[in-house]
PDB file of C-alpha atoms in Angstrom:
ATOM      1  CA  MET A   1       6.689  29.504  -0.810  1.00  0.00           C
ATOM      2  CA  ASN A   2       3.687  29.151  -3.055  1.00  0.00           C
ATOM      3  CA  VAL A   3       2.357  25.991  -4.879  1.00  0.00           C
ATOM      4  CA  PRO A   4       2.026  26.586  -8.406  1.00  0.00           C
ATOM      5  CA  PRO A   5      -2.124  27.389  -9.199  1.00  0.00           C
ATOM      6  CA  ALA A   6      -1.442  24.647 -12.370  1.00  0.00           C
ATOM      7  CA  VAL A   7      -0.195  21.944  -9.437  1.00  0.00           C
ATOM      8  CA  ALA A   8      -2.714  23.265  -7.302  1.00  0.00           C
ATOM      9  CA  GLN A   9      -5.327  22.844  -9.412  1.00  0.00           C
ATOM     10  CA  ALA A  10      -4.480  19.424 -11.082  1.00  0.00           C
ATOM     11  CA  LEU A  11      -3.975  17.894  -7.052  1.00  0.00           C
ATOM     12  CA  LEU A  12      -7.685  19.266  -6.511  1.00  0.00           C
ATOM     13  CA  GLY A  13      -9.150  17.728  -9.509  1.00  0.00           C
ATOM     14  CA  LEU A  14      -7.300  14.472  -8.709  1.00  0.00           C
ATOM     15  CA  VAL A  15      -8.738  14.357  -4.910  1.00  0.00           C
ATOM     16  CA  ARG A  16     -12.085  15.369  -6.095  1.00  0.00           C
ATOM     17  CA  GLN A  17     -11.972  12.028  -8.378  1.00  0.00           C
ATOM     18  CA  ALA A  18     -10.579  10.282  -5.632  1.00  0.00           C
ATOM     19  CA  ALA A  19     -13.558  11.737  -2.939  1.00  0.00           C
ATOM     20  CA  GLU A  20     -16.074  10.676  -5.424  1.00  0.00           C
ATOM     21  CA  ARG A  21     -14.821   7.144  -5.385  1.00  0.00           C
ATOM     22  CA  LYS A  22     -13.912   7.103  -9.000  1.00  0.00           C
ATOM     23  CA  LEU A  23     -10.283   5.674  -8.221  1.00  0.00           C
ATOM     24  CA  ASP A  24     -10.380   3.286 -10.974  1.00  0.00           C
ATOM     25  CA  GLY A  25     -11.285   5.348 -13.366  1.00  0.00           C
ATOM     26  CA  ILE A  26      -8.540   7.994 -12.851  1.00  0.00           C
ATOM     27  CA  GLY A  27      -6.141   6.464 -16.011  1.00  0.00           C
ATOM     28  CA  SER A  28      -6.999   9.597 -18.252  1.00  0.00           C
ATOM     29  CA  SER A  29      -4.501  10.379 -20.760  1.00  0.00           C
ATOM     30  CA  ALA A  30      -3.169  13.554 -19.256  1.00  0.00           C
ATOM     31  CA  PHE A  31      -3.119  11.866 -16.315  1.00  0.00           C
ATOM     32  CA  GLN A  32      -0.803   8.963 -17.694  1.00  0.00           C
ATOM     33  CA  SER A  33       1.032  11.062 -19.253  1.00  0.00           C
ATOM     34  CA  LEU A  34       2.613  12.576 -15.972  1.00  0.00           C
ATOM     35  CA  ALA A  35       2.792   9.509 -14.413  1.00  0.00           C
ATOM     36  CA  ALA A  36       4.555   7.475 -17.309  1.00  0.00           C
ATOM     37  CA  GLY A  37       8.218   6.964 -17.397  1.00  0.00           C
ATOM     38  CA  VAL A  38       9.673   7.753 -14.332  1.00  0.00           C
ATOM     39  CA  GLY A  39      11.565   4.706 -14.774  1.00  0.00           C
ATOM     40  CA  ASP A  40      13.159   5.793 -18.113  1.00  0.00           C
ATOM     41  CA  PHE A  41      15.189   8.523 -16.252  1.00  0.00           C
ATOM     42  CA  LEU A  42      16.994   5.853 -13.653  1.00  0.00           C
ATOM     43  CA  ASP A  43      20.493   5.198 -14.831  1.00  0.00           C
ATOM     44  CA  GLU A  44      21.613   2.165 -14.537  1.00  0.00           C
ATOM     45  CA  ARG A  45      22.998   1.901 -11.128  1.00  0.00           C
ATOM     46  CA  GLN A  46      19.609   3.517  -9.554  1.00  0.00           C
ATOM     47  CA  LYS A  47      18.145   0.858 -11.573  1.00  0.00           C
ATOM     48  CA  ARG A  48      20.359  -2.060 -10.012  1.00  0.00           C
ATOM     49  CA  GLU A  49      19.742  -0.089  -6.690  1.00  0.00           C
ATOM     50  CA  LEU A  50      16.154  -0.266  -7.400  1.00  0.00           C
ATOM     51  CA  LYS A  51      16.112  -4.009  -8.446  1.00  0.00           C
ATOM     52  CA  SER A  52      17.865  -4.986  -5.251  1.00  0.00           C
ATOM     53  CA  TYR A  53      15.659  -3.247  -3.148  1.00  0.00           C
ATOM     54  CA  LEU A  54      12.234  -4.698  -4.548  1.00  0.00           C
ATOM     55  CA  THR A  55      14.145  -8.624  -4.395  1.00  0.00           C
ATOM     56  CA  GLY A  56      14.954  -7.520  -0.591  1.00  0.00           C
ATOM     57  CA  ALA A  57      11.535  -6.206   0.302  1.00  0.00           C
ATOM     58  CA  ARG A  58       9.412  -8.714  -1.612  1.00  0.00           C
ATOM     59  CA  GLY A  59      11.255 -11.598   0.010  1.00  0.00           C
ATOM     60  CA  GLU A  60      10.691  -9.784   3.565  1.00  0.00           C
ATOM     61  CA  VAL A  61       6.766  -9.481   2.994  1.00  0.00           C
ATOM     62  CA  GLN A  62       6.381 -13.180   1.196  1.00  0.00           C
ATOM     63  CA  ALA A  63       8.550 -14.193   4.514  1.00  0.00           C
ATOM     64  CA  ALA A  64       5.926 -12.793   6.474  1.00  0.00           C
ATOM     65  CA  HIS A  65       3.050 -13.721   4.725  1.00  0.00           C
ATOM     66  CA  ASP A  66       3.737 -17.203   5.102  1.00  0.00           C
ATOM     67  CA  ASP A  67       4.654 -16.830   8.780  1.00  0.00           C
ATOM     68  CA  PHE A  68       1.225 -15.256   9.287  1.00  0.00           C
ATOM     69  CA  ARG A  69      -0.727 -17.800   7.295  1.00  0.00           C
ATOM     70  CA  GLN A  70       1.113 -20.693   9.659  1.00  0.00           C
ATOM     71  CA  ALA A  71      -0.010 -18.975  12.397  1.00  0.00           C
ATOM     72  CA  ALA A  72      -3.511 -18.214  11.316  1.00  0.00           C
ATOM     73  CA  ARG A  73      -3.557 -21.987  10.417  1.00  0.00           C
ATOM     74  CA  GLY A  74      -2.852 -23.018  13.699  1.00  0.00           C
ATOM     75  CA  LYS A  75       0.748 -23.828  12.932  1.00  0.00           C
ATOM     76  CA  PRO A  76       4.092 -23.536  14.505  1.00  0.00           C
ATOM     77  CA  ALA A  77       6.322 -21.085  13.017  1.00  0.00           C
ATOM     78  CA  ARG A  78       9.025 -22.687  10.518  1.00  0.00           C
TER      79      ARG A  78
ATOM     80  CA  MET B   1      14.091  21.182   0.052  1.00  0.00           C
ATOM     81  CA  LYS B   2      11.565  22.697  -2.747  1.00  0.00           C
ATOM     82  CA  LEU B   3      10.450  19.501  -3.339  1.00  0.00           C
ATOM     83  CA  ARG B   4       9.395  19.401   0.244  1.00  0.00           C
ATOM     84  CA  GLY B   5       7.309  22.034   0.905  1.00  0.00           C
ATOM     85  CA  TYR B   6       5.397  21.470  -2.399  1.00  0.00           C
ATOM     86  CA  PHE B   7       4.236  18.027  -0.921  1.00  0.00           C
ATOM     87  CA  ALA B   8       3.912  19.712   2.646  1.00  0.00           C
ATOM     88  CA  ARG B   9       1.686  21.924   1.009  1.00  0.00           C
ATOM     89  CA  SER B  10       0.166  19.518  -1.278  1.00  0.00           C
ATOM     90  CA  ALA B  11      -0.673  17.185   1.586  1.00  0.00           C
ATOM     91  CA  VAL B  12      -2.738  19.791   3.147  1.00  0.00           C
ATOM     92  CA  ILE B  13      -4.606  20.438   0.109  1.00  0.00           C
ATOM     93  CA  ALA B  14      -5.523  16.885  -0.106  1.00  0.00           C
ATOM     94  CA  SER B  15      -6.446  16.798   3.119  1.00  0.00           C
ATOM     95  CA  MET B  16      -9.043  19.670   3.016  1.00  0.00           C
ATOM     96  CA  ALA B  17     -10.306  18.473  -0.073  1.00  0.00           C
ATOM     97  CA  ILE B  18     -10.620  15.018   1.625  1.00  0.00           C
ATOM     98  CA  ALA B  19     -12.239  16.106   4.509  1.00  0.00           C
ATOM     99  CA  SER B  20     -14.748  18.010   3.064  1.00  0.00           C
ATOM    100  CA  ALA B  21     -15.609  14.666   0.808  1.00  0.00           C
ATOM    101  CA  GLY B  22     -15.950  12.748   3.877  1.00  0.00           C
ATOM    102  CA  CYS B  23     -14.432   9.523   2.776  1.00  0.00           C
ATOM    103  CA  ASN B  24     -13.162   6.253   4.475  1.00  0.00           C
ATOM    104  CA  ALA B  25      -9.622   5.529   5.466  1.00  0.00           C
ATOM    105  CA  GLY B  26      -8.738   3.479   2.753  1.00  0.00           C
ATOM    106  CA  ASP B  27      -9.901   6.583   0.276  1.00  0.00           C
ATOM    107  CA  VAL B  28      -7.960   8.898   2.774  1.00  0.00           C
ATOM    108  CA  PHE B  29      -4.942   6.574   1.956  1.00  0.00           C
ATOM    109  CA  SER B  30      -5.431   6.546  -1.751  1.00  0.00           C
ATOM    110  CA  ALA B  31      -6.094   9.728  -2.192  1.00  0.00           C
ATOM    111  CA  GLY B  32      -3.128  10.731  -0.350  1.00  0.00           C
ATOM    112  CA  SER B  33      -0.737   8.649  -1.959  1.00  0.00           C
ATOM    113  CA  LEU B  34      -2.112   9.682  -5.449  1.00  0.00           C
ATOM    114  CA  ALA B  35      -1.448  13.227  -4.589  1.00  0.00           C
ATOM    115  CA  VAL B  36       2.229  12.611  -3.447  1.00  0.00           C
ATOM    116  CA  SER B  37       2.923  10.632  -6.895  1.00  0.00           C
ATOM    117  CA  THR B  38       1.115  13.528  -9.054  1.00  0.00           C
ATOM    118  CA  VAL B  39       3.448  15.546  -7.543  1.00  0.00           C
ATOM    119  CA  SER B  40       6.499  13.457  -8.043  1.00  0.00           C
ATOM    120  CA  ALA B  41       5.370  13.111 -11.254  1.00  0.00           C
ATOM    121  CA  MET B  42       4.946  16.646 -12.234  1.00  0.00           C
ATOM    122  CA  MET B  43       8.292  17.654 -10.496  1.00  0.00           C
ATOM    123  CA  LYS B  44      10.524  15.078 -13.013  1.00  0.00           C
ATOM    124  CA  PRO B  45      11.156  17.119 -15.811  1.00  0.00           C
ATOM    125  CA  SER B  46      14.890  16.350 -15.459  1.00  0.00           C
ATOM    126  CA  GLY B  47      17.035  13.686 -14.612  1.00  0.00           C
ATOM    127  CA  ALA B  48      18.014  15.059 -11.552  1.00  0.00           C
ATOM    128  CA  GLY B  49      14.384  15.014 -10.703  1.00  0.00           C
ATOM    129  CA  ALA B  50      13.602  11.747 -11.656  1.00  0.00           C
ATOM    130  CA  ALA B  51      16.013  10.548  -9.428  1.00  0.00           C
ATOM    131  CA  VAL B  52      14.697  12.655  -6.753  1.00  0.00           C
ATOM    132  CA  VAL B  53      10.961  11.295  -7.844  1.00  0.00           C
ATOM    133  CA  THR B  54      12.272   7.310  -7.628  1.00  0.00           C
ATOM    134  CA  GLY B  55      13.946   8.113  -3.826  1.00  0.00           C
ATOM    135  CA  VAL B  56      10.483   9.457  -2.765  1.00  0.00           C
ATOM    136  CA  SER B  57       8.180   6.488  -4.387  1.00  0.00           C
ATOM    137  CA  LYS B  58      10.619   4.326  -2.871  1.00  0.00           C
ATOM    138  CA  GLU B  59      10.779   5.829   0.445  1.00  0.00           C
ATOM    139  CA  THR B  60       7.315   5.497   0.869  1.00  0.00           C
ATOM    140  CA  ALA B  61       6.859   2.054  -0.518  1.00  0.00           C
ATOM    141  CA  ASP B  62       9.257   1.327   2.170  1.00  0.00           C
ATOM    142  CA  ASP B  63       6.795   3.102   4.574  1.00  0.00           C
ATOM    143  CA  THR B  64       4.180   1.024   3.135  1.00  0.00           C
ATOM    144  CA  LYS B  65       6.240  -2.024   3.655  1.00  0.00           C
ATOM    145  CA  ARG B  66       7.159  -1.646   7.339  1.00  0.00           C
ATOM    146  CA  LEU B  67       3.981  -1.274   8.088  1.00  0.00           C
ATOM    147  CA  TYR B  68       2.831  -4.136   6.919  1.00  0.00           C
ATOM    148  CA  LEU B  69       5.473  -6.118   8.479  1.00  0.00           C
ATOM    149  CA  SER B  70       4.816  -4.747  11.674  1.00  0.00           C
ATOM    150  CA  THR B  71       1.124  -5.253  11.597  1.00  0.00           C
ATOM    151  CA  VAL B  72       1.726  -9.126  10.101  1.00  0.00           C
ATOM    152  CA  LYS B  73       3.880 -10.036  13.009  1.00  0.00           C
ATOM    153  CA  ARG B  74       1.325  -8.370  15.692  1.00  0.00           C
ATOM    154  CA  GLY B  75      -1.153 -10.182  13.718  1.00  0.00           C
ATOM    155  CA  ALA B  76       0.774 -13.714  13.763  1.00  0.00           C
ATOM    156  CA  ALA B  77       1.906 -13.038  17.464  1.00  0.00           C
ATOM    157  CA  ALA B  78      -1.971 -12.699  18.362  1.00  0.00           C
ATOM    158  CA  PHE B  79      -2.557 -15.763  16.875  1.00  0.00           C
ATOM    159  CA  ARG B  80       0.274 -17.847  18.518  1.00  0.00           C
ATOM    160  CA  SER B  81      -0.719 -16.010  22.116  1.00  0.00           C
ATOM    161  CA  GLY B  82      -4.333 -17.074  21.523  1.00  0.00           C
ATOM    162  CA  VAL B  83      -5.437 -13.783  21.582  1.00  0.00           C
ATOM    163  CA  ILE B  84      -7.157 -14.388  18.554  1.00  0.00           C
ATOM    164  CA  ALA B  85      -8.376 -17.888  18.014  1.00  0.00           C
ATOM    165  CA  VAL B  86      -7.673 -19.502  15.116  1.00  0.00           C
ATOM    166  CA  SER B  87     -10.195 -19.688  12.592  1.00  0.00           C
ATOM    167  CA  SER B  88     -13.483 -22.180  12.526  1.00  0.00           C
ATOM    168  CA  ASP B  89     -13.697 -20.940   8.504  1.00  0.00           C
ATOM    169  CA  ALA B  90     -13.432 -23.663   6.722  1.00  0.00           C
ATOM    170  CA  ASP B  91     -11.485 -21.717   3.859  1.00  0.00           C
ATOM    171  CA  VAL B  92      -8.957 -20.362   6.297  1.00  0.00           C
ATOM    172  CA  ASP B  93      -7.397 -23.222   6.243  1.00  0.00           C
ATOM    173  CA  ARG B  94      -7.155 -24.013   2.675  1.00  0.00           C
ATOM    174  CA  ASP B  95      -3.691 -23.339   0.521  1.00  0.00           C
ATOM    175  CA  ASN B  96      -5.372 -21.247  -2.051  1.00  0.00           C
ATOM    176  CA  PHE B  97      -7.625 -19.123   0.808  1.00  0.00           C
ATOM    177  CA  CYS B  98      -5.658 -15.963  -0.655  1.00  0.00           C
ATOM    178  CA  GLU B  99      -6.379 -16.361  -4.391  1.00  0.00           C
ATOM    179  CA  MET B 100     -10.414 -17.582  -3.037  1.00  0.00           C
ATOM    180  CA  VAL B 101     -10.264 -14.075  -0.947  1.00  0.00           C
ATOM    181  CA  LEU B 102      -8.988 -12.245  -3.870  1.00  0.00           C
ATOM    182  CA  LYS B 103     -11.879 -13.808  -6.309  1.00  0.00           C
ATOM    183  CA  ASP B 104     -14.444 -12.600  -3.443  1.00  0.00           C
ATOM    184  CA  VAL B 105     -15.549 -16.569  -2.906  1.00  0.00           C
ATOM    185  CA  ALA B 106     -13.743 -17.045   0.342  1.00  0.00           C
ATOM    186  CA  GLN B 107     -16.088 -17.458   3.318  1.00  0.00           C
ATOM    187  CA  VAL B 108     -15.079 -15.833   6.567  1.00  0.00           C
ATOM    188  CA  SER B 109     -17.146 -14.857   9.629  1.00  0.00           C
ATOM    189  CA  ASP B 110     -15.151 -14.869  12.901  1.00  0.00           C
ATOM    190  CA  ARG B 111     -12.111 -12.453  13.979  1.00  0.00           C
ATOM    191  CA  GLY B 112      -9.777 -14.972  12.673  1.00  0.00           C
ATOM    192  CA  GLY B 113     -11.368 -15.207   9.420  1.00  0.00           C
ATOM    193  CA  LEU B 114     -11.790 -11.647   8.482  1.00  0.00           C
ATOM    194  CA  LEU B 115      -8.134 -10.615   9.663  1.00  0.00           C
ATOM    195  CA  SER B 116      -6.681 -13.525   7.513  1.00  0.00           C
ATOM    196  CA  ALA B 117      -9.054 -12.135   4.513  1.00  0.00           C
ATOM    197  CA  ALA B 118      -7.315  -8.347   5.518  1.00  0.00           C
ATOM    198  CA  GLU B 119      -3.777  -9.852   5.352  1.00  0.00           C
ATOM    199  CA  CYS B 120      -4.356 -11.248   2.379  1.00  0.00           C
ATOM    200  CA  ARG B 121      -5.688  -8.129   0.498  1.00  0.00           C
ATOM    201  CA  ALA B 122      -2.787  -6.047   1.705  1.00  0.00           C
ATOM    202  CA  LYS B 123      -0.328  -8.432   0.951  1.00  0.00           C
ATOM    203  CA  ASP B 124      -1.380  -8.298  -2.716  1.00  0.00           C
ATOM    204  CA  GLN B 125      -1.584  -4.937  -2.988  1.00  0.00           C
ATOM    205  CA  VAL B 126       1.964  -4.719  -1.412  1.00  0.00           C
ATOM    206  CA  ASP B 127       2.774  -6.969  -4.243  1.00  0.00           C
ATOM    207  CA  LYS B 128       1.313  -4.477  -6.840  1.00  0.00           C
ATOM    208  CA  MET B 129       2.787  -1.553  -5.444  1.00  0.00           C
ATOM    209  CA  PHE B 130       6.448  -3.176  -5.817  1.00  0.00           C
ATOM    210  CA  ASP B 131       5.710  -3.963  -9.353  1.00  0.00           C
ATOM    211  CA  ALA B 132       4.208  -0.449  -9.831  1.00  0.00           C
ATOM    212  CA  LEU B 133       7.731   0.851  -8.571  1.00  0.00           C
ATOM    213  CA  GLU B 134       9.593  -1.560 -10.825  1.00  0.00           C
ATOM    214  CA  ARG B 135       7.561  -0.423 -13.967  1.00  0.00           C
ATOM    215  CA  GLY B 136       8.015   3.283 -12.969  1.00  0.00           C
ATOM    216  CA  ASP B 137       4.088   3.535 -13.310  1.00  0.00           C
ATOM    217  CA  ALA B 138       2.641   6.298 -10.875  1.00  0.00           C
ATOM    218  CA  ALA B 139      -0.436   5.884 -11.155  1.00  0.00           C
ATOM    219  CA  ALA B 140      -0.949   2.372 -10.529  1.00  0.00           C
ATOM    220  CA  PHE B 141       1.647   2.987  -7.584  1.00  0.00           C
ATOM    221  CA  ALA B 142      -0.414   5.393  -5.724  1.00  0.00           C
ATOM    222  CA  LEU B 143      -3.254   3.248  -6.022  1.00  0.00           C
ATOM    223  CA  ALA B 144      -1.816  -0.222  -4.728  1.00  0.00           C
ATOM    224  CA  LYS B 145      -0.451   1.777  -1.646  1.00  0.00           C
ATOM    225  CA  GLY B 146      -3.196   3.318  -0.712  1.00  0.00           C
ATOM    226  CA  LYS B 147      -5.413   0.130  -1.036  1.00  0.00           C
ATOM    227  CA  ALA B 148      -2.473  -1.691   0.984  1.00  0.00           C
ATOM    228  CA  GLY B 149      -2.739   1.175   3.404  1.00  0.00           C
ATOM    229  CA  GLY B 150      -6.512   0.490   4.001  1.00  0.00           C
ATOM    230  CA  HIS B 151      -6.410  -3.044   4.297  1.00  0.00           C
ATOM    231  CA  ILE B 152      -3.407  -2.594   6.739  1.00  0.00           C
ATOM    232  CA  ALA B 153      -5.506  -0.093   8.513  1.00  0.00           C
ATOM    233  CA  GLU B 154      -8.623  -2.839   8.983  1.00  0.00           C
ATOM    234  CA  MET B 155      -6.183  -5.506  10.347  1.00  0.00           C
ATOM    235  CA  GLU B 156      -5.107  -2.960  13.028  1.00  0.00           C
ATOM    236  CA  THR B 157      -8.683  -2.191  13.733  1.00  0.00           C
ATOM    237  CA  ILE B 158      -9.105  -6.304  14.330  1.00  0.00           C
ATOM    238  CA  ILE B 159      -6.228  -6.875  16.448  1.00  0.00           C
ATOM    239  CA  ALA B 160      -6.654  -4.004  18.399  1.00  0.00           C
ATOM    240  CA  ALA B 161      -9.916  -5.182  19.119  1.00  0.00           C
ATOM    241  CA  ALA B 162      -8.864  -8.452  20.349  1.00  0.00           C
ATOM    242  CA  GLU B 163      -6.199  -7.079  22.085  1.00  0.00           C
ATOM    243  CA  LYS B 164      -8.607  -4.890  24.202  1.00  0.00           C
ATOM    244  CA  GLU B 165     -10.675  -7.687  24.805  1.00  0.00           C
ATOM    245  CA  ALA B 166      -7.565  -9.730  25.830  1.00  0.00           C
ATOM    246  CA  THR B 167      -6.571  -7.051  28.813  1.00  0.00           C
ATOM    247  CA  PRO B 168      -7.863  -7.769  32.135  1.00  0.00           C
TER     248      PRO B 168
END
């Protein structure tokens, strides 16, 4: 299976930009048009699933962060 | 299965380009994530394809989240067991420490302070990664995921060094 030349070329261009430490400047219109609108294709069920996942994941991350901060300040776990 | 083939080959291409360019760990994470998300975006011409794309993003977000959680728990355990001493840097004890870190005004010098600062940055990028996933912003997602990976790697290095020193 071959990678289409256009895909390979686009990837190489982006990786080259990353390698040149221009990550923050990658928001070219071409890239934005490629990247934009992933969420537009989700149906309602998928949107609910994503929202549910994000709610749980954010909660886990916040709890772990709070516990870490307690530990870093020499305080016991809550 | 076709999509997996693209990812595998894209990863090879990205790895080769990165290797030849000589980047640091953060850049490698960023570029790798960027490549995956770019291919994801390219492969979403239909509704069915988009569902796969979002699934891939969610999966990779979950990988980063798990890595963050395990590293943060390891760091907390290191503090509580005394493997890493509680920082004597005054800023670390402030309630707005992470805000200070993100504004680059926090002063940290010892291992506990450096680990705490790296954790703040990692958490901030994980939050941004989730926000980007929610918006469907593949470019922001890739950047945040890559930066989170870099900060998590920094935490792992600090913790591993302390654990090594603590091992008799």
